[in-house]
Amino acid sequence: MKQLNQSSQKIMLAIQITKASLLICFFFILWYLLYEQNKLFLTGEQANNTETLTEVHLSSPSTLSSNITYNTITNNDSIENPLNELKELNKRYCGNPTCKFLFVYNFGEQETKANLHFRSFSQLAEKLNRTMILTNVGSSQISVCQNFSFNLYYNVTLLKKEFPNVLYKSEDDFILWLKERDQIKNKLNNINNNEVIPPLSILHSNLRRYDITSETIYRNVKPVVSLSECLSKFGPFMNLTDPNNSRVKYTIMDITKFDLKTEQSRAKFSKLLIDDLSVNEEILLVNSYVLDPLFPVIMPVIPYNDYILNEAQKLKEKLSSSYIGIHWRLEQSRPELLPECAQGLIITLNKIMKEEGIENIYLATDYPLLSSSSQSDTFTKITNYHHDAIRMLNETFKINTWVSLGGLEQLRRNEKYDTEFIGPGIQGILDKLVCVNSNYFIAGPKGCSRILSTFTKAIADERSNRLDSGLLNVIDRWKIPL
Ligand SMILES: *[C@@H]1O[C@H](CO)[C@@H](O)[C@H](O)[C@H]1NC(C)=O
Ligand SMILES: *[C@@H]1O[C@H](CO)[C@@H](O)[C@H](O)[C@H]1NC(C)=O
Ligand SMILES: *[C@@H]1O[C@H](CO)[C@@H](O)[C@H](O)[C@H]1NC(C)=O
Ligand SMILES: *[C@@H]1O[C@H](CO)[C@@H](O)[C@H](O)[C@H]1NC(C)=O
Ligand SMILES: *[C@@H]1O[C@H](CO)[C@@H](O)[C@H](O)[C@H]1NC(C)=O
Ligand SMILES: *[C@@H]1O[C@H](CO)[C@@H](O)[C@H](O)[C@H]1NC(C)=O
Ligand SMILES: *[C@@H]1O[C@H](CO)[C@@H](O)[C@H](O)[C@H]1NC(C)=O
Ligand SMILES: *[C@@H]1O[C@H](CO)[C@@H](O)[C@H](O)[C@H]1NC(C)=O
Ligand SMILES: *[C@@H]1O[C@H](CO)[C@@H](O)[C@H](O)[C@H]1NC(C)=O
């Protein structure tokens, strides 16, 4: 379709050319000179490969090129085709004459799960040969609604090592590409009074596992009117409701949990996914809520950046490198059971301290430590049972937390990150790392804690990989006293 347009545009060009007057010869020479200049400028920028690209103000050739262009320089692609400028732009950003992006703008769920989903979609980006956008992070999510760049949480260098075949670009880079494409489009389309460069082509797809169908279904849908407000930050350069800006197709995939359950089912499902999403659109815009891995192979956790790793190391040193890590997620506990839960924890701690000779304890919890709001989005109803349980523990032992040990101080002092410390955020990653590093790790039993916590499981998985480095256990759950 796009190619058809391009060739019909060439024909139009030729028709216009035949009508061209002698005057045009003069303009052609002018244009040629300007063009050469621009090319030099672009090559200089190209070498830089950074984000100064908006600074390129291409001076517009003032009229259409003449038949001379067409006749004399046909065999030189970089002159013949006005689309060349777009190709150059794309080469700079995507290493290819066409840019194809995979922009999953919402990964759903909190960091531990979002981390998994980001890996799944990196695998998809590789299969689809698409440049993947590093969606913003914040509040323990990976989402376009967040305000911090991906590298606040993650080490992009190590991510690229994990996925060497995937090209990654930040949201900022993406905006620069949109902007430049828009400039080129306006310029060339105005000169030719013609649609030389088409609007952005976008496929917007909702991939979701709500289990509302008994088999996975992929279908076209009418334009989604209630798109995330946060996408408007790409306006006016990407505006899904402006037909002059973009042509958008909308689809939904309803995925069943059975398709994602086993390695075999995912092998089958992922083929279907790749087929369905092998499209020509420049931008594949995905809103994801998939809950499970999409591919048979599950890639290792995206490494966190040095800042967080160093903070975890600092806390470990403050605990004399000897501590019991406790993960107590009070959400989904039965509040009336909490006094007994606290009692059970105290008994267990006393036992481990005595048997293993460990004196320090570190508590990772969704109980509010800094403000009155909990460190989990979904945990909102905090009762006196919760307060009493934590108080009981606090009266028995010195409880160390990321707050009491002064973790993440540098960020906390910077008001830019204020929102990050209201509710869940980067401190969840720190808690996770401190628990991974603990000599002994315990988590709450059923009734006291959310038992199917992927956060707890992630800690246990990581610890089982490190058992040979002197950890005393992988994970134990304390008991409610009878
Ligand atoms: C350009 O096109 C005009 C009109 O068809 C023709 O008279 C002229 O010879 C062409 N010029 C060249 C250099 O081919
Ligand atoms: C590369 O970009 C930096 C700014 O990010 C600029 O200072 C430098 O001059 C550029 N180098 C070249 C070769 O364009
Ligand atoms: C023709 O294109 C090549 C690259 O494809 C370029 O090196 C060369 O300078 C171009 N020739 C002219 C006359 O612009
Ligand atoms: C992706 O690129 C590779 C190598 O360039 C090619 O072999 C493969 O067919 C491409 N896949 C798709 C889906 O375009
Ligand atoms: C992002 O920043 C904007 C403007 O500063 C603010 O209104 C919004 O609440 C922030 N979003 C988050 C998730 O913190
Ligand atoms: C998108 O385009 C529509 C229609 O032209 C316009 O009403 C809206 O303000 C635009 N939004 C942005 C963010 O540019
Ligand atoms: C799209 O562009 C056409 C022609 O330039 C203009 O008439 C029309 O109002 C534009 N539509 C919108 C929604 O901006
Ligand atoms: C990423 O990891 C590498 C290797 O461990 C390290 O050298 C680099 O400093 C890290 N970068 C960040 C931003 O954490
Ligand atoms: C434990 O008690 C101390 C001193 O009373 C207090 O500063 C601290 O915030 C308490 N810790 C928790 C987790 O409530």
XYZ file of N, CA, C and O in Angstrom, residues 342-480:
556
model
N 2.106 -11.731 64.273
C 3.252 -11.027 64.843
C 3.924 -11.917 65.888
O 5.153 -12.028 65.941
N 3.094 -12.580 66.693
C 3.624 -13.485 67.712
C 4.438 -14.609 67.093
O 5.541 -14.909 67.547
N 3.884 -15.203 66.040
C 4.576 -16.289 65.335
C 5.914 -15.816 64.782
O 6.936 -16.522 64.869
N 5.912 -14.604 64.227
C 7.149 -14.058 63.662
C 8.200 -13.862 64.749
O 9.377 -14.213 64.567
N 7.735 -13.355 65.906
C 8.677 -13.100 67.011
C 9.322 -14.410 67.474
O 10.546 -14.492 67.668
N 8.498 -15.445 67.595
C 9.023 -16.757 68.020
C 10.071 -17.256 67.025
O 11.166 -17.684 67.396
N 9.715 -17.169 65.743
C 10.625 -17.654 64.694
C 11.934 -16.866 64.693
O 13.026 -17.441 64.589
N 11.812 -15.545 64.821
C 13.020 -14.714 64.805
C 13.943 -15.073 65.966
O 15.158 -15.217 65.789
N 13.354 -15.231 67.151
C 14.160 -15.594 68.318
C 14.910 -16.895 68.079
O 16.094 -17.015 68.426
N 14.225 -17.842 67.457
C 14.813 -19.150 67.199
C 15.991 -19.032 66.229
O 17.089 -19.539 66.493
N 15.762 -18.336 65.111
C 16.828 -18.218 64.104
C 18.028 -17.449 64.679
O 19.190 -17.822 64.468
N 17.702 -16.382 65.422
C 18.799 -15.569 65.977
C 19.674 -16.416 66.887
O 20.906 -16.312 66.847
N 19.021 -17.255 67.670
C 19.749 -18.081 68.618
C 20.549 -19.158 67.876
O 21.746 -19.318 68.105
N 19.870 -19.835 66.968
C 20.522 -20.965 66.279
C 21.631 -20.517 65.345
O 22.648 -21.177 65.196
N 21.411 -19.396 64.662
C 22.379 -18.983 63.634
C 23.296 -17.860 64.110
O 24.213 -17.469 63.388
N 23.009 -17.331 65.275
C 23.850 -16.259 65.790
C 23.734 -14.952 65.012
O 24.700 -14.206 64.895
N 22.565 -14.704 64.428
C 22.373 -13.448 63.689
C 21.665 -12.445 64.604
O 20.706 -12.781 65.287
N 22.140 -11.203 64.596
C 21.562 -10.226 65.522
C 20.636 -9.214 64.875
O 19.803 -8.610 65.546
N 20.808 -8.997 63.584
C 20.032 -7.935 62.938
C 18.865 -8.471 62.117
O 18.943 -9.562 61.554
N 17.811 -7.661 62.092
C 16.713 -8.027 61.202
C 16.392 -6.843 60.293
O 16.553 -5.680 60.653
N 15.995 -7.201 59.084
C 15.614 -6.183 58.094
C 14.201 -6.502 57.636
O 13.909 -7.622 57.211
N 13.323 -5.506 57.746
C 11.925 -5.735 57.379
C 11.592 -5.051 56.056
O 11.728 -3.830 55.916
N 11.165 -5.870 55.094
C 10.632 -5.337 53.830
C 9.122 -5.514 53.897
O 8.641 -6.620 54.097
N 8.402 -4.421 53.763
C 6.962 -4.521 53.965
C 6.214 -3.499 53.130
O 6.799 -2.498 52.689
N 4.933 -3.776 52.926
C 4.088 -2.792 52.250
C 3.408 -1.882 53.291
O 2.655 -0.991 52.945
N 3.683 -2.152 54.576
C 3.184 -1.268 55.627
C 3.836 0.102 55.449
O 5.036 0.194 55.177
N 3.057 1.200 55.591
C 3.629 2.526 55.320
C 4.753 2.891 56.295
O 4.551 2.885 57.497
N 5.911 3.173 55.745
C 7.061 3.518 56.580
C 7.349 5.014 56.551
O 7.839 5.584 57.504
N 7.029 5.633 55.434
C 7.384 7.041 55.258
C 6.195 7.956 55.435
O 6.239 8.967 56.092
N 5.109 7.582 54.788
C 3.929 8.436 54.800
C 2.765 7.572 55.244
O 2.945 6.426 55.625
N 1.583 8.114 55.171
C 0.450 7.326 55.615
C -0.036 6.385 54.518
O -0.848 5.523 54.762
N 0.492 6.556 53.297
C 0.003 5.663 52.251
C 0.905 4.439 52.134
O 2.115 4.520 52.305
N 0.289 3.323 51.839
C 1.009 2.061 51.848
C 1.970 1.991 50.680
O 1.902 2.776 49.739
N 2.875 1.034 50.727
C 3.854 0.908 49.655
C 3.359 -0.041 48.570
O 4.138 -0.571 47.802
N 2.059 -0.249 48.539
C 1.486 -1.017 47.452
C 0.244 -0.284 46.972
O -0.512 0.262 47.767
N 0.050 -0.280 45.676
C -1.111 0.395 45.091
C -2.425 -0.225 45.517
O -3.429 0.442 45.675
N -2.394 -1.549 45.652
C -3.637 -2.267 45.846
C -3.963 -2.452 47.321
O -5.004 -2.982 47.673
N -3.063 -2.031 48.190
C -3.237 -2.228 49.628
C -3.660 -0.885 50.226
O -2.852 0.008 50.425
N -4.940 -0.729 50.475
C -5.428 0.585 50.871
C -6.059 0.613 52.260
O -6.077 1.643 52.913
N -6.572 -0.550 52.695
C -7.315 -0.536 53.951
C -6.417 -0.940 55.119
O -6.254 -2.119 55.420
N -5.809 0.037 55.741
C -4.892 -0.252 56.843
C -5.634 -0.022 58.163
O -6.154 1.061 58.424
N -5.693 -1.066 58.969
C -6.495 -1.016 60.193
C -5.595 -0.972 61.418
O -4.372 -1.055 61.315
N -6.221 -0.888 62.586
C -5.460 -0.941 63.831
C -4.772 -2.284 64.021
O -3.739 -2.369 64.679
N -5.366 -3.335 63.460
C -4.708 -4.644 63.520
C -3.317 -4.556 62.891
O -2.340 -5.098 63.415
N -3.263 -3.862 61.761
C -1.972 -3.714 61.070
C -0.986 -2.922 61.931
O 0.155 -3.337 62.140
N -1.486 -1.783 62.452
C -0.614 -0.945 63.279
C -0.118 -1.715 64.502
O 1.058 -1.660 64.857
N -1.034 -2.436 65.145
C -0.676 -3.160 66.367
C 0.368 -4.242 66.106
O 1.286 -4.442 66.908
N 0.194 -4.927 64.986
C 1.123 -6.024 64.674
C 2.538 -5.484 64.501
O 3.498 -6.029 65.056
N 2.654 -4.404 63.750
C 3.980 -3.825 63.515
C 4.542 -3.260 64.827
O 5.736 -3.399 65.121
N 3.651 -2.646 65.643
C 4.126 -2.095 66.912
C 4.678 -3.207 67.812
O 5.740 -3.070 68.423
N 3.954 -4.319 67.859
C 4.373 -5.454 68.684
C 5.776 -5.926 68.288
O 6.640 -6.159 69.136
N 5.978 -6.031 66.988
C 7.276 -6.451 66.477
C 8.348 -5.413 66.833
O 9.447 -5.752 67.302
N 7.976 -4.161 66.675
C 8.904 -3.046 66.900
C 9.300 -2.928 68.370
O 10.378 -2.444 68.689
N 8.397 -3.360 69.246
C 8.700 -3.278 70.666
C 9.600 -4.424 71.113
O 10.219 -4.377 72.174
N 9.661 -5.475 70.306
C 10.445 -6.651 70.677
C 11.865 -6.595 70.104
O 12.820 -7.006 70.750
N 11.963 -6.113 68.879
C 13.273 -6.070 68.210
C 13.530 -4.675 67.667
O 12.609 -3.889 67.500
N 14.774 -4.426 67.378
C 15.094 -3.231 66.607
C 14.819 -3.565 65.144
O 15.492 -4.399 64.552
N 13.795 -2.912 64.608
C 13.460 -3.198 63.215
C 14.223 -2.257 62.306
O 14.112 -1.043 62.424
N 14.993 -2.836 61.412
C 15.657 -2.013 60.401
C 14.853 -2.054 59.114
O 14.362 -3.106 58.704
N 14.725 -0.887 58.502
C 14.053 -0.811 57.199
C 14.897 0.096 56.310
O 15.841 0.730 56.775
N 14.496 0.198 55.051
C 15.254 1.087 54.146
C 15.171 2.526 54.634
O 16.097 3.301 54.419
N 14.084 2.855 55.367
C 13.947 4.224 55.880
C 14.882 4.432 57.071
O 15.672 5.372 57.103
N 14.826 3.497 58.042
C 15.628 3.686 59.250
C 17.121 3.642 58.945
O 17.924 4.247 59.651
N 17.493 2.937 57.875
C 18.918 2.835 57.537
C 19.370 3.915 56.568
O 20.507 3.930 56.109
N 18.441 4.820 56.241
C 18.818 5.945 55.374
C 19.093 5.564 53.932
O 19.964 6.142 53.281
N 18.340 4.591 53.432
C 18.522 4.188 52.032
C 18.000 5.252 51.067
O 17.106 6.025 51.411
N 18.571 5.291 49.875
C 18.105 6.161 48.782
C 18.081 7.645 49.153
O 17.283 8.403 48.607
N 18.951 8.028 50.063
C 18.915 9.405 50.573
C 19.077 10.451 49.473
O 18.405 11.470 49.457
N 19.974 10.145 48.551
C 20.260 11.089 47.471
C 18.995 11.422 46.678
O 18.735 12.579 46.364
N 18.221 10.384 46.376
C 16.976 10.612 45.639
C 15.947 11.300 46.511
O 15.207 12.171 46.065
N 15.907 10.906 47.790
C 14.893 11.479 48.678
C 15.120 12.960 48.910
O 14.177 13.700 49.175
N 16.360 13.364 48.818
C 16.653 14.793 49.001
C 16.269 15.617 47.777
O 16.131 16.826 47.864
N 16.129 14.969 46.627
C 15.825 15.671 45.383
C 14.310 15.700 45.164
O 13.684 14.667 44.962
N 13.746 16.886 45.186
C 12.272 16.965 45.144
C 11.683 16.453 43.836
O 10.505 16.115 43.767
N 12.514 16.376 42.823
C 12.071 15.805 41.550
C 11.493 14.395 41.758
O 10.635 13.943 41.014
N 12.000 13.705 42.789
C 11.587 12.321 43.003
C 10.554 12.168 44.112
O 10.279 11.063 44.553
N 9.989 13.284 44.567
C 9.026 13.222 45.675
C 7.918 12.195 45.428
O 7.583 11.406 46.310
N 7.356 12.212 44.207
C 6.235 11.306 43.917
C 6.647 9.844 44.049
O 5.826 8.986 44.360
N 7.919 9.582 43.813
C 8.409 8.203 43.839
C 8.309 7.596 45.240
O 8.236 6.377 45.399
N 8.308 8.462 46.248
C 8.299 7.952 47.630
C 6.919 8.010 48.277
O 6.763 7.748 49.459
N 5.928 8.375 47.482
C 4.549 8.267 47.962
C 4.016 6.964 47.401
O 3.878 6.807 46.193
N 3.743 6.010 48.273
C 3.305 4.715 47.776
C 4.474 3.917 47.238
O 5.622 4.154 47.592
N 4.167 2.943 46.364
C 5.225 2.049 45.891
C 6.192 2.770 44.978
O 5.824 3.727 44.315
N 7.417 2.302 44.933
C 8.413 2.941 44.076
C 9.731 2.207 44.089
O 9.788 1.005 44.388
N 10.772 2.936 43.828
C 12.119 2.373 43.698
C 12.558 1.650 44.982
O 13.356 0.716 44.951
N 11.976 2.070 46.126
C 12.335 1.433 47.397
C 11.942 -0.051 47.402
O 12.549 -0.852 48.121
N 10.947 -0.420 46.581
C 10.561 -1.834 46.467
C 11.698 -2.655 45.876
O 11.943 -3.791 46.275
N 12.393 -2.071 44.907
C 13.537 -2.755 44.293
C 14.653 -2.902 45.325
O 15.272 -3.961 45.453
N 14.859 -1.839 46.083
C 15.899 -1.888 47.115
C 15.577 -2.982 48.145
O 16.442 -3.797 48.480
N 14.340 -2.993 48.625
C 13.905 -4.029 49.573
C 14.184 -5.429 49.022
O 14.664 -6.309 49.734
N 13.850 -5.595 47.764
C 14.022 -6.899 47.129
C 15.497 -7.297 47.153
O 15.842 -8.417 47.538
N 16.362 -6.364 46.793
C 17.798 -6.672 46.737
C 18.367 -6.939 48.126
O 19.200 -7.833 48.302
N 17.898 -6.169 49.117
C 18.406 -6.384 50.480
C 17.973 -7.767 50.972
O 18.747 -8.485 51.617
N 16.762 -8.172 50.651
C 16.294 -9.505 51.052
C 17.048 -10.609 50.308
O 17.364 -11.651 50.879
N 17.331 -10.376 49.041
C 18.104 -11.361 48.276
C 19.460 -11.584 48.945
O 19.943 -12.709 49.058
N 20.039 -10.497 49.446
C 21.374 -10.572 50.056
C 21.374 -11.048 51.502
O 22.442 -11.205 52.089
N 20.200 -11.237 52.110
C 20.162 -11.547 53.540
C 20.699 -12.958 53.803
O 20.590 -13.843 52.965
N 21.249 -13.148 54.996
C 21.788 -14.459 55.339
C 20.672 -15.483 55.480
O 20.815 -16.644 55.109
N 19.567 -15.018 56.053
C 18.423 -15.897 56.259
C 17.195 -15.129 55.791
O 17.087 -13.931 56.057
N 16.301 -15.796 55.076
C 15.148 -15.066 54.546
C 13.844 -15.747 54.952
O 13.679 -16.962 54.766
N 12.939 -14.965 55.543
C 11.628 -15.534 55.888
C 10.502 -14.647 55.363
O 10.655 -13.436 55.207
N 9.387 -15.294 55.090
C 8.220 -14.573 54.575
C 6.984 -15.062 55.312
O 6.999 -16.107 55.972
N 5.921 -14.278 55.223
C 4.700 -14.571 55.977
C 3.966 -15.797 55.465
O 3.992 -16.093 54.271
N 3.308 -16.535 56.403
C 2.505 -17.687 55.996
C 1.112 -17.247 55.549
O 0.756 -16.077 55.676
N 0.371 -18.189 55.034
C -1.005 -17.949 54.604
C -1.813 -17.339 55.746
O -1.680 -17.757 56.891
N -2.602 -16.344 55.430
C -3.404 -15.682 56.452
C -2.730 -14.435 56.988
O -3.374 -13.464 57.343
N -1.405 -14.473 57.042
C -0.641 -13.336 57.563
C -0.163 -12.425 56.448
O 0.239 -11.296 56.685
N -0.144 -12.942 55.249
C 0.594 -12.286 54.186
C -0.007 -12.675 52.857
O -0.702 -13.685 52.759
N 0.281 -11.901 51.883
C -0.085 -12.318 50.538
C 0.864 -13.437 50.148
O 2.076 -13.261 50.103
N 0.297 -14.602 49.892
C 1.150 -15.783 49.775
C 1.664 -15.964 48.353
O 2.759 -16.446 48.135
N 0.887 -15.537 47.369
C 1.304 -15.723 45.987
C 2.055 -14.495 45.474
O 1.940 -14.122 44.324
N 2.824 -13.883 46.346
C 3.538 -12.677 45.952
C 4.677 -13.004 44.990
O 5.564 -13.798 45.305
N 4.643 -12.399 43.810
C 5.731 -12.638 42.864
C 7.010 -11.979 43.345
O 8.106 -12.382 42.982
N 6.844 -10.959 44.169
C 7.984 -10.281 44.778
C 8.745 -11.282 45.652
O 9.966 -11.447 45.528
N 8.015 -11.981 46.532
C 8.645 -12.985 47.402
C 9.286 -14.093 46.562
O 10.401 -14.530 46.838
N 8.551 -14.508 45.539
C 9.054 -15.587 44.703
C 10.340 -15.154 43.979
O 11.282 -15.937 43.849
N 10.372 -13.908 43.533
C 11.559 -13.410 42.836
C 12.772 -13.452 43.760
O 13.885 -13.793 43.344
N 12.551 -13.105 45.039
C 13.641 -13.145 46.009
C 14.128 -14.586 46.186
O 15.325 -14.871 46.119
N 13.171 -15.503 46.366
C 13.521 -16.908 46.572
C 14.268 -17.464 45.352
O 15.283 -18.160 45.502
N 13.784 -17.121 44.152
C 14.441 -17.621 42.928
C 15.886 -17.156 42.854
O 16.791 -17.937 42.551
N 16.066 -15.877 43.140
C 17.410 -15.319 43.059
C 18.316 -15.955 44.115
O 19.476 -16.256 43.857
N 17.757 -16.194 45.303
C 18.551 -16.800 46.370
C 18.932 -18.237 46.038
O 20.022 -18.685 46.377
N 18.036 -18.940 45.388
C 18.372 -20.337 45.088
C 19.518 -20.400 44.068
O 20.254 -21.381 44.022
N 19.672 -19.334 43.279
C 20.822 -19.272 42.367
C 22.128 -18.986 43.094
O 23.204 -19.130 42.532
N 22.010 -18.486 44.324
C 23.217 -18.010 45.010
C 23.555 -18.831 46.250
O 24.367 -18.406 47.055
N 22.885 -19.963 46.390
C 23.026 -20.718 47.637
C 24.482 -21.022 47.962
O 24.878 -21.062 49.122
N 25.279 -21.218 46.916
C 26.676 -21.591 47.160
C 27.489 -20.436 47.747
O 28.602 -20.630 48.219
N 26.898 -19.221 47.730
C 27.682 -18.105 48.284
C 27.389 -17.893 49.772
O 27.465 -16.776 50.275
N 27.042 -18.962 50.467
C 26.991 -18.923 51.919
C 25.658 -18.522 52.527
O 25.574 -18.239 53.728
N 24.583 -18.440 51.732
C 23.270 -18.138 52.315
C 22.826 -19.331 53.157
O 23.115 -20.482 52.834
N 22.091 -19.038 54.231
C 21.707 -20.121 55.149
C 20.428 -20.834 54.723
O 20.149 -21.939 55.171
N 19.625 -20.171 53.909
C 18.421 -20.829 53.390
C 17.977 -20.115 52.122
O 18.560 -19.095 51.734
N 16.934 -20.646 51.487
C 16.333 -19.943 50.352
C 15.171 -19.110 50.873
O 15.177 -17.886 50.797
N 14.163 -19.782 51.411
C 13.023 -19.071 52.003
C 12.341 -19.985 53.024
O 12.209 -21.188 52.794
N 11.971 -19.430 54.164
C 11.137 -20.144 55.133
C 9.932 -19.270 55.415
O 10.012 -18.050 55.300
N 8.853 -19.906 55.785
C 7.689 -19.130 56.210
C 7.467 -19.386 57.695
O 7.532 -20.526 58.153
N 7.262 -18.305 58.429
C 7.044 -18.525 59.855
C 5.647 -19.099 60.069
O 4.840 -19.146 59.128
N 5.381 -19.551 61.311
C 4.106 -20.225 61.569
C 3.264 -19.426 62.543
O 3.789 -18.701 63.394
N 1.957 -19.575 62.408
C 1.048 -18.984 63.386
C 1.007 -19.937 64.574
O 0.778 -21.133 64.406
